[in-house]
C-alpha positions as a Markdown table, in Angstrom:
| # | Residue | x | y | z |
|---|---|---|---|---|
| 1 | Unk | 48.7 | 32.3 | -4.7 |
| 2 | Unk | 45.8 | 29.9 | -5.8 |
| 3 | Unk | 43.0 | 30.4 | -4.6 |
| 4 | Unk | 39.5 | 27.1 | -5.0 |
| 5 | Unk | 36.2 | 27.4 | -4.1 |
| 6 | Unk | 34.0 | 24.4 | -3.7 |
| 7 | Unk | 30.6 | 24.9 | -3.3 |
| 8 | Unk | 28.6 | 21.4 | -1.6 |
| 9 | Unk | 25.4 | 20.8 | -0.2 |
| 10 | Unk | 25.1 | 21.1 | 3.1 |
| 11 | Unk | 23.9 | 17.0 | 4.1 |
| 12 | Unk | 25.9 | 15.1 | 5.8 |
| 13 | Unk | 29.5 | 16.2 | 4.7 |
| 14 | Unk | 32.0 | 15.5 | 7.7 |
| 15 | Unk | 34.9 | 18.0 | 8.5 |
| 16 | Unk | 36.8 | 14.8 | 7.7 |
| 17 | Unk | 35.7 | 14.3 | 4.6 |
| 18 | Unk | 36.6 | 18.2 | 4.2 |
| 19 | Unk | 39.7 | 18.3 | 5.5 |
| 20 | Unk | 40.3 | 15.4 | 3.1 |
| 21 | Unk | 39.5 | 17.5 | 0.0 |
| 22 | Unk | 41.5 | 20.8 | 1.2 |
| 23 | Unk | 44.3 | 18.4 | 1.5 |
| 24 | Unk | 44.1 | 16.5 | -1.9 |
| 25 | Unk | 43.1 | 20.0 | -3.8 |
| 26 | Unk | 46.2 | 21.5 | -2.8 |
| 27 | Unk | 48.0 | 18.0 | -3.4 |
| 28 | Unk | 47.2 | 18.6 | -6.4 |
| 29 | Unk | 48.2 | 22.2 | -6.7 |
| 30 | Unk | 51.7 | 21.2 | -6.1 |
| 31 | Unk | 51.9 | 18.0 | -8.3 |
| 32 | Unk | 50.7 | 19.4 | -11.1 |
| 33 | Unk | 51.5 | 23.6 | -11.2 |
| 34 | Unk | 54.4 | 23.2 | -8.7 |
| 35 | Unk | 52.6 | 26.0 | -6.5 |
| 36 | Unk | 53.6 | 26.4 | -2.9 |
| 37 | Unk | 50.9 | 25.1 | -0.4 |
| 38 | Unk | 51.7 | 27.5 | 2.2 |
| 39 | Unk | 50.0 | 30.3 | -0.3 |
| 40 | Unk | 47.4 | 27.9 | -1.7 |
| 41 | Unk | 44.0 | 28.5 | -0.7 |
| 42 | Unk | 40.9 | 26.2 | -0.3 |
| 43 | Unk | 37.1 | 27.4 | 0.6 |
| 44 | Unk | 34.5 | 25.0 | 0.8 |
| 45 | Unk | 30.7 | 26.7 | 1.0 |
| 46 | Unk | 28.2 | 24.4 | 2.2 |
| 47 | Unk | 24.8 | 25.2 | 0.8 |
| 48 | Unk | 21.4 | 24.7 | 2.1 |
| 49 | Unk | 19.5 | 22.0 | -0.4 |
| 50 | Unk | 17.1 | 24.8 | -0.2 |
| 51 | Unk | 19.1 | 27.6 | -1.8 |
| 52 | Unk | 20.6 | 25.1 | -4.2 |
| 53 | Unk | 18.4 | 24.5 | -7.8 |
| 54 | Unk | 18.6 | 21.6 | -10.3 |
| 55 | Unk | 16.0 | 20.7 | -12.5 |
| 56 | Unk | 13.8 | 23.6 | -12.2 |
| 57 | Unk | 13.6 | 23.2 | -8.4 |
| 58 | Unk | 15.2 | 23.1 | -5.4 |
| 59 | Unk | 17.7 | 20.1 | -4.4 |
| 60 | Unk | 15.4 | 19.6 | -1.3 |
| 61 | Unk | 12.2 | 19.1 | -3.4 |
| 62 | Unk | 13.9 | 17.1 | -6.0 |
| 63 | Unk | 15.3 | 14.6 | -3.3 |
| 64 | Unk | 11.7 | 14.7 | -1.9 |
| 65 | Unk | 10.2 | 13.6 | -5.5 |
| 66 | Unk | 13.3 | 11.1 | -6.0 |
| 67 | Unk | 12.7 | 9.6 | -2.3 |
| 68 | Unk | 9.2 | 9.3 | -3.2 |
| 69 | Unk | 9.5 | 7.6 | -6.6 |
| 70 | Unk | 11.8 | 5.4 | -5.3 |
| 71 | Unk | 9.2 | 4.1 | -2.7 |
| 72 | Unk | 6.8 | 3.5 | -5.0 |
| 73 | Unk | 9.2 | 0.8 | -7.1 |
């Protein structure tokens, strides 16, 4: 029984887009490993940009300095 976990951002992701990667992961799952996608398993966590670090800081005050350099160019 496989079992993914994909961790995002939560910005702007639509259950589309979602329901998109569940299908293509276990697409995938089958291609390749042959495994059965009635006992594959896909969990997408959504994160707040404010629990979510990169560069030293959080992805909410990185975009900020990004948005912000940017508007200075």
């Amino acid at each position: 029984m496989p079992f993914v976990s994909v961790r995002i951002t939560r910005d702007g992701v639509t259950s589309e887009q979602k329901a998109q990667v569940i299908a293509e992961i276990t697409e995938t799952l089958e291609r390749v490993l042959k495994k059965d996608p009635h006992l594959t398993h896909i969990v997408i966590e959504e994160v707040d940009t404010d629990n979510w670090g990169y560069a030293g800081i959080s992805t909410t005050k990185y975009r900020k300095q990004l948005a912000e350099a940017e508007g200075k160019s």
